[in-house]
Coordinates of C-alpha atoms in Angstrom, one line a residue:
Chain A
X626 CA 85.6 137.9 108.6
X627 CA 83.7 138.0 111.8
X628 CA 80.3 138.3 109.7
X629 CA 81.3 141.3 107.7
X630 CA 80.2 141.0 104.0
X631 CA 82.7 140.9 101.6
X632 CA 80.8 142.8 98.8
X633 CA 79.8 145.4 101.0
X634 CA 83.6 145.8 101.9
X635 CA 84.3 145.5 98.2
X636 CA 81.6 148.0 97.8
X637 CA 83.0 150.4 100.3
X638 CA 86.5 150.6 98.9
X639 CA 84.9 151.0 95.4
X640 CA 82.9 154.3 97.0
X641 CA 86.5 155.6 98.2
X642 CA 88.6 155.0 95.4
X643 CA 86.3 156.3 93.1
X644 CA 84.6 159.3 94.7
X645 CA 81.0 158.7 94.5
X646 CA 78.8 156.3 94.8
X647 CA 77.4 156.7 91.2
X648 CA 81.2 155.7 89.7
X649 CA 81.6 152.8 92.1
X650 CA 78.4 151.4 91.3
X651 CA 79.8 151.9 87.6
X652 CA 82.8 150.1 88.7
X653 CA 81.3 147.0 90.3
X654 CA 78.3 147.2 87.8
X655 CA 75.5 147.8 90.0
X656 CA 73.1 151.0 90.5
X657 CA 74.1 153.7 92.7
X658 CA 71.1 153.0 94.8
X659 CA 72.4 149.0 95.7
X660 CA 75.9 151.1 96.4
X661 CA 74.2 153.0 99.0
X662 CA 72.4 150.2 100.4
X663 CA 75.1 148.4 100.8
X664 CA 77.3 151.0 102.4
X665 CA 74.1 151.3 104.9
X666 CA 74.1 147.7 105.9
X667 CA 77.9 147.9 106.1
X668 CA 77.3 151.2 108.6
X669 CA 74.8 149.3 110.4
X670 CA 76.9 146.0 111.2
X671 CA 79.8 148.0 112.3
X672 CA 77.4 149.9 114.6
X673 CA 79.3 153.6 112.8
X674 CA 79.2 156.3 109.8
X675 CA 81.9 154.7 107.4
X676 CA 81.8 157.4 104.8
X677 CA 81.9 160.9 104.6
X678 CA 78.9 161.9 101.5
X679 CA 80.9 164.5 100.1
X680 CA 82.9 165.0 96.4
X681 CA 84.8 162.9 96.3
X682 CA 84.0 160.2 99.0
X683 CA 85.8 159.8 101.7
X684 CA 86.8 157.2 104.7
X685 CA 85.6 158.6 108.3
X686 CA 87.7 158.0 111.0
X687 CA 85.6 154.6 111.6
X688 CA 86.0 153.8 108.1
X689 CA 89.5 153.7 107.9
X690 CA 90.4 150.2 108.9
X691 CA 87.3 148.4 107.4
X692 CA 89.5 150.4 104.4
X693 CA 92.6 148.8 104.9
X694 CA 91.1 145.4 105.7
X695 CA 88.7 145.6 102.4
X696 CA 92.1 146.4 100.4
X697 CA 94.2 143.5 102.0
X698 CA 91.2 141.1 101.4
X699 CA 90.6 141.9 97.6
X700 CA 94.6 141.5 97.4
X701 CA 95.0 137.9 99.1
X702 CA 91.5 136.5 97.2
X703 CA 92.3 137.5 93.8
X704 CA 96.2 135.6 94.8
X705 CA 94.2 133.4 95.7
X706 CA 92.1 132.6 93.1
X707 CA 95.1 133.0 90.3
X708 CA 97.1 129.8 92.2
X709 CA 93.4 128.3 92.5
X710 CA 93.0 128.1 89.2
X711 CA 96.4 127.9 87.7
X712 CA 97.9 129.6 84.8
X713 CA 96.0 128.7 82.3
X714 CA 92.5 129.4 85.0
X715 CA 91.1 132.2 82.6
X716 CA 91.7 136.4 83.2
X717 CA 90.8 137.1 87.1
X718 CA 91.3 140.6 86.6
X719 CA 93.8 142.9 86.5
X720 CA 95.3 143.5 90.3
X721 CA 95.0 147.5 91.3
X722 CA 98.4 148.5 92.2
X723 CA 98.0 151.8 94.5
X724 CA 101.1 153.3 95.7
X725 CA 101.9 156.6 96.9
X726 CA 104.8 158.5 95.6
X727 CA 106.5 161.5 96.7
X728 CA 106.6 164.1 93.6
X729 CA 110.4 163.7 92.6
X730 CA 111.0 160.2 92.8
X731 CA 107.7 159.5 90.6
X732 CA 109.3 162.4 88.0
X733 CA 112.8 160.1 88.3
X734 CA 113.2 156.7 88.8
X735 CA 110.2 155.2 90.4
X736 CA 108.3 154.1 86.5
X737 CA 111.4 152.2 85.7
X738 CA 110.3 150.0 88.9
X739 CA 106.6 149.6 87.9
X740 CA 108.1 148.4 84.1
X741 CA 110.5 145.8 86.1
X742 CA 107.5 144.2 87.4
X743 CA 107.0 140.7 85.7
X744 CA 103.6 140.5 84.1
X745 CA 102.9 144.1 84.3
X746 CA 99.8 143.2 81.7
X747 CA 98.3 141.8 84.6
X748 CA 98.5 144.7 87.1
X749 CA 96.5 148.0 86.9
X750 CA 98.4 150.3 88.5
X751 CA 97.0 153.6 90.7
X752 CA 99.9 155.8 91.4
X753 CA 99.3 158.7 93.5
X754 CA 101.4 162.0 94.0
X755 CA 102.0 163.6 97.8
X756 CA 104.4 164.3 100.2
X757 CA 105.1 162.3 103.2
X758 CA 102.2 163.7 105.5
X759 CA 99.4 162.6 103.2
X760 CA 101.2 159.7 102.1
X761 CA 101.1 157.6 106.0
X762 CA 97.2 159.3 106.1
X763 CA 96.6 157.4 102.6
X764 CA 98.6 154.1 104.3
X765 CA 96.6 153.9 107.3
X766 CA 93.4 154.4 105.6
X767 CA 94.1 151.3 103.3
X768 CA 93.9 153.7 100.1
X769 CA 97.2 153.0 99.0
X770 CA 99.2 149.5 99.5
X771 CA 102.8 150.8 99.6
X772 CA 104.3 154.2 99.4
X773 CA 107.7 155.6 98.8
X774 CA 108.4 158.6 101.6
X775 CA 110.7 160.7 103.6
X776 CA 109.0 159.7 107.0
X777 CA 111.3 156.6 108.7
X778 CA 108.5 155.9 111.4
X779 CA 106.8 152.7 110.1
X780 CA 103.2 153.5 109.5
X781 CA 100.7 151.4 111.8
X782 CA 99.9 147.9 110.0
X783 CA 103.2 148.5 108.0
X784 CA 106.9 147.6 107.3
X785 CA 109.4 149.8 106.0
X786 CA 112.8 150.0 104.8
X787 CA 115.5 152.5 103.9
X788 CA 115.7 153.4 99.6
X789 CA 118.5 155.3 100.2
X790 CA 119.0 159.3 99.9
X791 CA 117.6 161.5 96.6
X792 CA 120.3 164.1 96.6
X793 CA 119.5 168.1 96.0
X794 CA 122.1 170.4 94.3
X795 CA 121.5 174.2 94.7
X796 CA 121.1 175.5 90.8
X797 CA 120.4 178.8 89.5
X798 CA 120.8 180.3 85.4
X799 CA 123.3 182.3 84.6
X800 CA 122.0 185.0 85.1
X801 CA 120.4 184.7 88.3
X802 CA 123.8 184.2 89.5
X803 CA 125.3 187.4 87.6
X804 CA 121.9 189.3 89.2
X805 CA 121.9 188.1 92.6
X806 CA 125.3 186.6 93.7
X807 CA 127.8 188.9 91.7
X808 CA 129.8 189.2 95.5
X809 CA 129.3 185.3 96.1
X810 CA 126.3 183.1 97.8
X811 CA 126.7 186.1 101.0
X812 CA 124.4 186.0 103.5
X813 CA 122.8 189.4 102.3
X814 CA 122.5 187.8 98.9
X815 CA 120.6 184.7 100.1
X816 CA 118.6 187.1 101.5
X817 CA 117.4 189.1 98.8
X818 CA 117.3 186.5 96.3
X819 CA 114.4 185.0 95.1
X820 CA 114.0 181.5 95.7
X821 CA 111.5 178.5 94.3
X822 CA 109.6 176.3 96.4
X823 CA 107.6 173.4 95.1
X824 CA 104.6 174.1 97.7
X825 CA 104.9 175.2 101.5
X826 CA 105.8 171.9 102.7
X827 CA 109.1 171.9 100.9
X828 CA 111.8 172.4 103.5
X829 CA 115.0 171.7 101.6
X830 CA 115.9 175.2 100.2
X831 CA 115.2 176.4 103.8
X832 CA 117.2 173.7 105.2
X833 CA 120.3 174.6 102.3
X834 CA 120.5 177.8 103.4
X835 CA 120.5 176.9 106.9
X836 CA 123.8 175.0 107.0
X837 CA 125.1 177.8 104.7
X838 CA 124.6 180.6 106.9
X839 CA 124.1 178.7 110.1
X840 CA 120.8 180.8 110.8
X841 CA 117.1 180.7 109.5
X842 CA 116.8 183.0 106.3
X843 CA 113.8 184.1 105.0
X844 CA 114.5 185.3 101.2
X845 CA 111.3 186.0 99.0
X846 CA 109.6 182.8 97.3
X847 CA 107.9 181.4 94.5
X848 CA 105.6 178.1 94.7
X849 CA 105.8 176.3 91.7
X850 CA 104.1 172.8 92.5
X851 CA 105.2 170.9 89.5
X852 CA 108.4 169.0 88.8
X853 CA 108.8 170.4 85.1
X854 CA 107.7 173.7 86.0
X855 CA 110.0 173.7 88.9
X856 CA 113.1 173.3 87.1
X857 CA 112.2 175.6 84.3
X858 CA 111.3 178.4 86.4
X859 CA 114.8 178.2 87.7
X860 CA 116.2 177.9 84.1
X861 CA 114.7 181.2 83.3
X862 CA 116.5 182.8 85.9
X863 CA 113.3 183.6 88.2
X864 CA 114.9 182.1 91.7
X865 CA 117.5 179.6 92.5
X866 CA 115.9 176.3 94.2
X867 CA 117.2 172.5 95.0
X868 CA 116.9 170.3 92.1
X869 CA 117.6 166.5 92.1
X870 CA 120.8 165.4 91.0
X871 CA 119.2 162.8 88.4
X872 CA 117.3 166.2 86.9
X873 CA 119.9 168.7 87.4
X874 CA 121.9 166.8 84.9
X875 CA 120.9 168.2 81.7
X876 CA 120.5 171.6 82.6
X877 CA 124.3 171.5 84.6
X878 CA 125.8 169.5 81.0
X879 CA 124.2 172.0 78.6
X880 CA 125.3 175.4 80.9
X881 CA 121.6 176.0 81.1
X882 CA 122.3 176.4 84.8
X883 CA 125.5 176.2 87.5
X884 CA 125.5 174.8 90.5
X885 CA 125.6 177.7 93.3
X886 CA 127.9 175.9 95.8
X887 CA 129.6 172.4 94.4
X888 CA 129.9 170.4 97.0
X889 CA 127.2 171.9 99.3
X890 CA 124.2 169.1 99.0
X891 CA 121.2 168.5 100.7
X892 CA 120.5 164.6 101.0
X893 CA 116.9 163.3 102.3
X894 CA 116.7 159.9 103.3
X895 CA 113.5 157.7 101.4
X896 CA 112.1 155.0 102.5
X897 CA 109.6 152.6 101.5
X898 CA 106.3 151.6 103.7
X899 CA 104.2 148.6 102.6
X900 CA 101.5 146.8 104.1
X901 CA 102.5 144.0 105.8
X902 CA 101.2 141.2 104.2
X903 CA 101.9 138.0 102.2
X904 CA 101.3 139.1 98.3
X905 CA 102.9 137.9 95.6
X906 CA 102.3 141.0 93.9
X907 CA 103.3 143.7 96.8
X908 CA 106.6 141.0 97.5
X909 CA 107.5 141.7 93.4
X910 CA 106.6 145.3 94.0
X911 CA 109.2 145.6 96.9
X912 CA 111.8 143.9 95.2
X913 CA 111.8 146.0 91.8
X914 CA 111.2 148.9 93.9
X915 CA 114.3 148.9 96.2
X916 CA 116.4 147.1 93.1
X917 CA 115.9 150.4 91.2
X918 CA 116.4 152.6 93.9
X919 CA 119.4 150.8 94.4
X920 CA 120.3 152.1 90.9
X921 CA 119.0 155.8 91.1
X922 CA 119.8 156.9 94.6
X923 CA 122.8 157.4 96.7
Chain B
X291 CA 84.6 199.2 102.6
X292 CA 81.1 199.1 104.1
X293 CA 82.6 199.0 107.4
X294 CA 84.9 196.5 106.9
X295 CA 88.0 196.4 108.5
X296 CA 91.0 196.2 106.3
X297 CA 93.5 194.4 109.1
X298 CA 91.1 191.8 109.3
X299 CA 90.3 190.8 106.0
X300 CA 94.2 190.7 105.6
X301 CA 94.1 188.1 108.3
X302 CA 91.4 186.1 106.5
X303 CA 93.3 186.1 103.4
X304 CA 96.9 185.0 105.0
X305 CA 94.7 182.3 107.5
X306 CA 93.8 180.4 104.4
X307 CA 96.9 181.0 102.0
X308 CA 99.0 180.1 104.8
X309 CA 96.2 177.1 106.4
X310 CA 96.7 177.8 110.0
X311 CA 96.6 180.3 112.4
X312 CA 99.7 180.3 113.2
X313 CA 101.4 179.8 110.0
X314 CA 99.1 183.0 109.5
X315 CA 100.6 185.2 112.5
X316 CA 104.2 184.1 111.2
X317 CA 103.3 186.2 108.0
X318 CA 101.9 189.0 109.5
X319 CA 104.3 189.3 112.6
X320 CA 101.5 189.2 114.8
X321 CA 100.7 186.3 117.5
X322 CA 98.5 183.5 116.7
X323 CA 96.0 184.4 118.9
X324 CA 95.7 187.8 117.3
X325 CA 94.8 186.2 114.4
X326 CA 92.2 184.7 115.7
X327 CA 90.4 187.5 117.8
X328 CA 90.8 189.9 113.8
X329 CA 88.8 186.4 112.2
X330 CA 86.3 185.9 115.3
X331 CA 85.9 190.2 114.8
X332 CA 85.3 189.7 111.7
X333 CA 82.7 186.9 111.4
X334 CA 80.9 189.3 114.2
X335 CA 81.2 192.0 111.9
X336 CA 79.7 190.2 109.0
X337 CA 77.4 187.9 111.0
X338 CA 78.4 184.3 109.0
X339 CA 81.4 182.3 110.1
X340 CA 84.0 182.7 107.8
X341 CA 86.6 180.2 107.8
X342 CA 86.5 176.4 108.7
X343 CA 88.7 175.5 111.4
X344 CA 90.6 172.6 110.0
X345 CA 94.3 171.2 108.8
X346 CA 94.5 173.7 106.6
X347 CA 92.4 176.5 107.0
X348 CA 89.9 176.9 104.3
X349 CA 87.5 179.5 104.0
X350 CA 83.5 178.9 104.5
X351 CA 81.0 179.4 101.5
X352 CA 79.8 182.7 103.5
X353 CA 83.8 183.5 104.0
X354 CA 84.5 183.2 99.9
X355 CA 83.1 186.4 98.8
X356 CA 85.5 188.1 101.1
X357 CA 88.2 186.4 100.6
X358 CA 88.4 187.6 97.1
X359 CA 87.8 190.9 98.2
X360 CA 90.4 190.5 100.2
X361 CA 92.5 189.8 97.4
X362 CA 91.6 192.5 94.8
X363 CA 92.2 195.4 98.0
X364 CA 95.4 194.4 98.6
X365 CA 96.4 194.5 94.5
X366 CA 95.0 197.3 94.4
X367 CA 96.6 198.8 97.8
X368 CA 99.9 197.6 96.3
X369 CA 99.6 199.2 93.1
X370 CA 98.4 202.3 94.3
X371 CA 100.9 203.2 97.2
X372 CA 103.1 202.5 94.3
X373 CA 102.3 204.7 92.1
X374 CA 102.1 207.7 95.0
X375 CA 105.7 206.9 96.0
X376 CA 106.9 206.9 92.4
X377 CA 109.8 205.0 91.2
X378 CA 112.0 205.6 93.8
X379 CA 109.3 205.7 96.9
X380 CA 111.3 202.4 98.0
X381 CA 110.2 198.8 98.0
X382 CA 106.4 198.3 98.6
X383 CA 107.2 194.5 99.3
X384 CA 106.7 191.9 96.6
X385 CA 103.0 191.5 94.9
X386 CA 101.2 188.1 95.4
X387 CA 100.7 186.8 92.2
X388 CA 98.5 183.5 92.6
X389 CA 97.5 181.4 89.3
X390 CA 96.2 178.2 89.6
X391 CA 97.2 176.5 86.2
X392 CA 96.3 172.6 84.1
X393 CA 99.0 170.1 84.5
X394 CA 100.1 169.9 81.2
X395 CA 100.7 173.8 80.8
X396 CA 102.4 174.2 83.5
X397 CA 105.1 171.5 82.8
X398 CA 105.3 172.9 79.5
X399 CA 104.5 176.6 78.3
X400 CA 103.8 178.7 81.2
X401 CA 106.7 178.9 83.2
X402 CA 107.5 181.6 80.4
X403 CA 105.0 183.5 80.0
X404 CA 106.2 184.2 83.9
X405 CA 109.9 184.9 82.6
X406 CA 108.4 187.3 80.6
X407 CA 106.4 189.2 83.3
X408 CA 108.5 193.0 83.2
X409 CA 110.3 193.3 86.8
X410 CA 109.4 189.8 88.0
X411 CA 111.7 190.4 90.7
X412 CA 109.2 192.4 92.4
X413 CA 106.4 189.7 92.2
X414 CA 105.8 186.4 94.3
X415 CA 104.4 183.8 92.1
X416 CA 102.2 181.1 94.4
X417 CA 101.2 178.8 91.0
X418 CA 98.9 175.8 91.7
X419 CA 98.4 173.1 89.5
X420 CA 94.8 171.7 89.3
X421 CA 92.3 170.4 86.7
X422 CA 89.6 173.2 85.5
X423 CA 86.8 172.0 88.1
X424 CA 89.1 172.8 91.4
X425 CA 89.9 175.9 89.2
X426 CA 87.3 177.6 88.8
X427 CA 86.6 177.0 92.7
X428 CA 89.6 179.2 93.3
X429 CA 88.8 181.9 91.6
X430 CA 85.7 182.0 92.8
X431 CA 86.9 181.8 96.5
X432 CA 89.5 184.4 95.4
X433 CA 92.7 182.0 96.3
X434 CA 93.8 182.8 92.8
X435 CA 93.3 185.7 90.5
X436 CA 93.5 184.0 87.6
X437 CA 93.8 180.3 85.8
X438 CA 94.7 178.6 82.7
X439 CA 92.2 175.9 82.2
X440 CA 89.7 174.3 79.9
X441 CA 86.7 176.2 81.3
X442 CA 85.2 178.6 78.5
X443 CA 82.0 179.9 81.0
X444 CA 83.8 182.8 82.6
X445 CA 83.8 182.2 86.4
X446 CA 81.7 184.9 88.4
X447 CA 83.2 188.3 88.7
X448 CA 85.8 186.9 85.9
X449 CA 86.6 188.0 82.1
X450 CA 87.8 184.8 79.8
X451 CA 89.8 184.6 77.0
X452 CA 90.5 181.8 74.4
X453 CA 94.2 181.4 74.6
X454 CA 94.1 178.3 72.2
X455 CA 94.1 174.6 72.1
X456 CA 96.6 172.4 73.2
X457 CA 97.3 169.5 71.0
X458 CA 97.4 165.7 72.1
X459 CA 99.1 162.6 70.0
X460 CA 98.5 159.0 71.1
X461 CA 102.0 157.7 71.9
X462 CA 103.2 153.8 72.5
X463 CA 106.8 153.0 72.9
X464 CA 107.7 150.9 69.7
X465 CA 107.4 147.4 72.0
X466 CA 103.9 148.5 73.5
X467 CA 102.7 148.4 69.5
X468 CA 104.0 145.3 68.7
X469 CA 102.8 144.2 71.8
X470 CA 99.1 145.1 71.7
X471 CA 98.6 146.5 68.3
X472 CA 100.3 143.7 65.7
X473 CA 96.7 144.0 63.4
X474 CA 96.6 147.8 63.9
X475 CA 94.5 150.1 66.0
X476 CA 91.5 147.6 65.7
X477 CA 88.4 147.5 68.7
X478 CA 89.5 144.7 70.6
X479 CA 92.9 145.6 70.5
X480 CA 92.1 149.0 71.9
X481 CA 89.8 147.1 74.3
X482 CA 92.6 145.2 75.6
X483 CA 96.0 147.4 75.4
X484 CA 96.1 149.3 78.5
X485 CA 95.7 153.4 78.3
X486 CA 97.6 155.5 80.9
X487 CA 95.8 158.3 82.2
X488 CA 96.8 161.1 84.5
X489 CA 93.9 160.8 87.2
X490 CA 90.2 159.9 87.3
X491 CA 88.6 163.1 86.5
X492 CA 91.5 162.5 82.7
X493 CA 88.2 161.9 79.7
X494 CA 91.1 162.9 76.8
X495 CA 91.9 159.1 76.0
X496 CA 88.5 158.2 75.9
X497 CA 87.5 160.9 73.9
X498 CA 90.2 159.5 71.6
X499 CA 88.6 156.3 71.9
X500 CA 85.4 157.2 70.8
X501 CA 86.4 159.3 67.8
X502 CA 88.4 156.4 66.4
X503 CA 85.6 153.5 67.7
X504 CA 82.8 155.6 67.1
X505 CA 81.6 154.0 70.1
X506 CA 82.6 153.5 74.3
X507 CA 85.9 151.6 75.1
X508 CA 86.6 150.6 78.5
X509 CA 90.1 149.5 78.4
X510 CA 92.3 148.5 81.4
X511 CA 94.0 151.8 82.8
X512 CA 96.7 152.7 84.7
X513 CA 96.7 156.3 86.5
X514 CA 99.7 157.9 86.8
X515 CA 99.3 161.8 88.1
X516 CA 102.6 163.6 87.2
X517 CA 103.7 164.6 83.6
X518 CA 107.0 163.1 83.7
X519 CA 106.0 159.8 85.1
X520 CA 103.0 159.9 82.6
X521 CA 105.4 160.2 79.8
X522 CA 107.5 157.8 81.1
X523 CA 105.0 155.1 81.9
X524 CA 104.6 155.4 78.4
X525 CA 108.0 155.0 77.1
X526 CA 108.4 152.3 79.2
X527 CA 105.2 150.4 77.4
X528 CA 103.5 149.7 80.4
X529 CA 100.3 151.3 78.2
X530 CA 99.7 154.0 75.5
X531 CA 98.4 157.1 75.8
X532 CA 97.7 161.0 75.1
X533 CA 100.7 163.5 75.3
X534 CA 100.9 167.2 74.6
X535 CA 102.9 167.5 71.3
X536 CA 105.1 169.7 73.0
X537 CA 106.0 166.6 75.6
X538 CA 105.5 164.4 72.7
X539 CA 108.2 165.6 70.3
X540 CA 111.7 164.9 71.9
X541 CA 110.0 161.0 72.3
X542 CA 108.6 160.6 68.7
X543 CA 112.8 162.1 67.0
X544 CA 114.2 160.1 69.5
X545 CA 112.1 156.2 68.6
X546 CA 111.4 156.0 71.9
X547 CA 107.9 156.4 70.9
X548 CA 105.6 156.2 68.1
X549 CA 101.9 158.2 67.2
X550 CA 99.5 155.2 66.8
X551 CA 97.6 157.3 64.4
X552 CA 98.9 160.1 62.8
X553 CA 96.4 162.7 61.7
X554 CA 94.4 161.9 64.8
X555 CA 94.6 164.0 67.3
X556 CA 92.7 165.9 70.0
X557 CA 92.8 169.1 70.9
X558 CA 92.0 170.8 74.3
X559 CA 91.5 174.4 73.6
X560 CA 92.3 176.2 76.9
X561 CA 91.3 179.6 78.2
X562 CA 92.4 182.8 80.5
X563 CA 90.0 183.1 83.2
X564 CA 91.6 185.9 85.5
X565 CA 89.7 189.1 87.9
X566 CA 87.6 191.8 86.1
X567 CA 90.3 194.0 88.0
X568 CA 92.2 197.5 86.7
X569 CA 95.4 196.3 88.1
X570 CA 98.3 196.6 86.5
X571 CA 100.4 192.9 87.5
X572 CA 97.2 191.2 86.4
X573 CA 96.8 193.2 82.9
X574 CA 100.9 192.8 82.3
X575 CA 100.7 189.1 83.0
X576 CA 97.5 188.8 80.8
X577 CA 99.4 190.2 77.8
X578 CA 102.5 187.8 78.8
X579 CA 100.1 184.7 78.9
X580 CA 98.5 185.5 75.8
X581 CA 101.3 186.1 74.0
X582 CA 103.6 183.1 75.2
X583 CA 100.1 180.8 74.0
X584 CA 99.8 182.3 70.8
X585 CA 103.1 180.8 69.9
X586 CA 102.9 177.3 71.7
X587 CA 99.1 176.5 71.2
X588 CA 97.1 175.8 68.4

């Protein structure tokens, strides 16, 4: 540990993961003003500011791997502890599970991997929604464990492997197709069209009309930043958009939509990045993780 | 205008929609460094910096005022040069329409109260999703012009109305009961069961808590930020917790779930916060709003 206090590293991830320093001192039972103390002597040993005072709380630069380490330790102690003690060694405490997860894969198949954890009683888990940007910012800063991504790199400190592809089908309500594409998906019609994007990150409608037309196309938009809302605003006809096979289903089975051009599908390539470290819990994690993705994706 | 320059508060506006520079100039067909000579012109003109120069772009407390001016000219602009040119004047481009809305909304009624927007093909919706405190920060920043959320205190230079309450059962899949709740919804059990909640800043289960204990329960928690995976999470039994009774329904006819205490329930009433504005989208999608929540809330 290189003389670094443990419960000033415990107190430091506390300050991050809740925002404040009045909730982490909720969360570790001690007054705000020990929390701040702490984080002071913390600052002072590392010879650097270590977090930002804002709402909410966050890591500086400096921070960030005194972060990652605090994470890692509170992991490998409580494992620790557990095979210390043995099973019948009394509660230690659930173990915070924090994973990043990009927005359609937590809407689809990523619970039925936390239920196929063993012992999930013993686990508290703190799932977060972003796409793959944040999620390696939220890796290296130790705020998250684990994270399920479209970016291939492995994060620094981290391992990844492939999940497999989540595939998108183009999908628009009858009527949007009657309205807009009465002479077929032309390249005029893409054109005029309206079509929905979850936020301005999301490329894949962009990149669908690229490799139908073969050029960029820049048809009017709608951000809809919300998996449900997403799909329903398509179902009532107010733009076509890419939809994930494993959601598309219903509305494809019912009529409630048709899929603009069978056959023409957009495929993006998840992987998952996890710290690299020997835990029982983040090794049972992987495991139910890529067995379910196994399942769910191509 | 007090001297202001139109072109540049345009600028300001698409700078911190779009959060770059550049991503700015793309809109507005002008080079990057255009943009930022109209924003340095500007913060000369008004004597404050304006925006903070940051990944993304975000205006300043000084630059917030004018960003919502900003905001209401150009509605107004719009509406305006539409009604001089009449119906056939030709196509004005598509109005902005920017609504930050509460999760649970937004993955279930609002999408059609948009559908039911007259000529939506002529409007750009750019919905956010966010919890009433980020809210009301956007309309007061001007980002939005108008939000669903549980805020009653109309935001400065913003009317409110009460749109009604949205309604919240406590749902466990069946094996989650059995699991944690064999001698019925007693103290220790609910101290022990684990409760899902969507994010940190989520009081509705412990407000639940407290009506039924009478007192504070601090049970373990799992935070799971999407509506789908929050329903799920629950389904799957990994804890119980608070859904919307329009989420709530297809899970209670189906078994998958069960209300751990019918007859007790919370409910959120919600409100319409939008621009004291006489524009024309914003008093059309009022009425649609309003009318879509009279017949999904309470």
């Amino acid at each position: 540990m290189s003389g670094l206090d443990s419960a000033q590293l415990r107190t430091l991830a506390a300050v991050v993961s809740e925002g404040s320093f009045e909730a982490a001192g909720r969360l570790l039972h001690v007054t705000p003003s020990a929390v701040s103390q702490r984080i002071k002597a913390l600052e002072e040993a590392v010879g650097q500011v270590l977090v930002r005072r804002q709402r909410p709380c966050d890591a500086t630069e400096a921070g960030r791997p005194l972060l990652r380490l605090a994470g890692q330790l509170a992991l490998l102690e409580r494992e620790a502890l557990a095979d210390a003690r043995g099973p019948l060694g009394g509660d230690p405490g659930r173990t915070r599970v924090a994973v990043v997860v990009n927005a359609d894969s937590l809407a689809t198949w990523f619970p039925a991997a936390l239920a196929r954890l063993p012992a999930p009683p013993e686990l508290s888990f703190d799932i977060r929604q972003d796409d793959q940007d944040h999620s390696a910012e939220l890796l290296r800063a130790g705020a998250v464990m684990a994270a399920v991504t479209a970016q291939r790199e492995a994060v620094q400190g981290c391992r990844v492997r492939p999940l497999g592809a989540m595939r998108y089908r183009a999908l628009a309500a009858p009527s949007a197709l009657r309205r807009w594409f009465a002479d077929g998906l032309t390249r005029s019609a893409l054109a005029a069209a309206p079509v929905v994007l979850f936020d301005r990150r999301d490329r894949i409608q962009h990149r669908f009309l690229r490799t139908l037309t073969g050029r960029t196309v820049d048809p009017p938009v709608h951000y809809v930043p919300s998996v449900p809302a997403f799909s329903a605003a398509i179902r009532l006809g107010l733009g076509w958009g890419m939809v994930p096979e494993q959601i598309a289903a219903d509305d494809l089975d019912s009529g409630r939509c048709v899929d603009l051009a069978p056959g023409r599908v957009v495929d993006i390539p998840l992987y998952w990045q996890h710290w690299r470290l020997d835990s029982a819990v983040l090794t049972a994690l992987t495991t139910a993780v890529c067995a379910v993705a196994a399942e769910t994706l191509r």
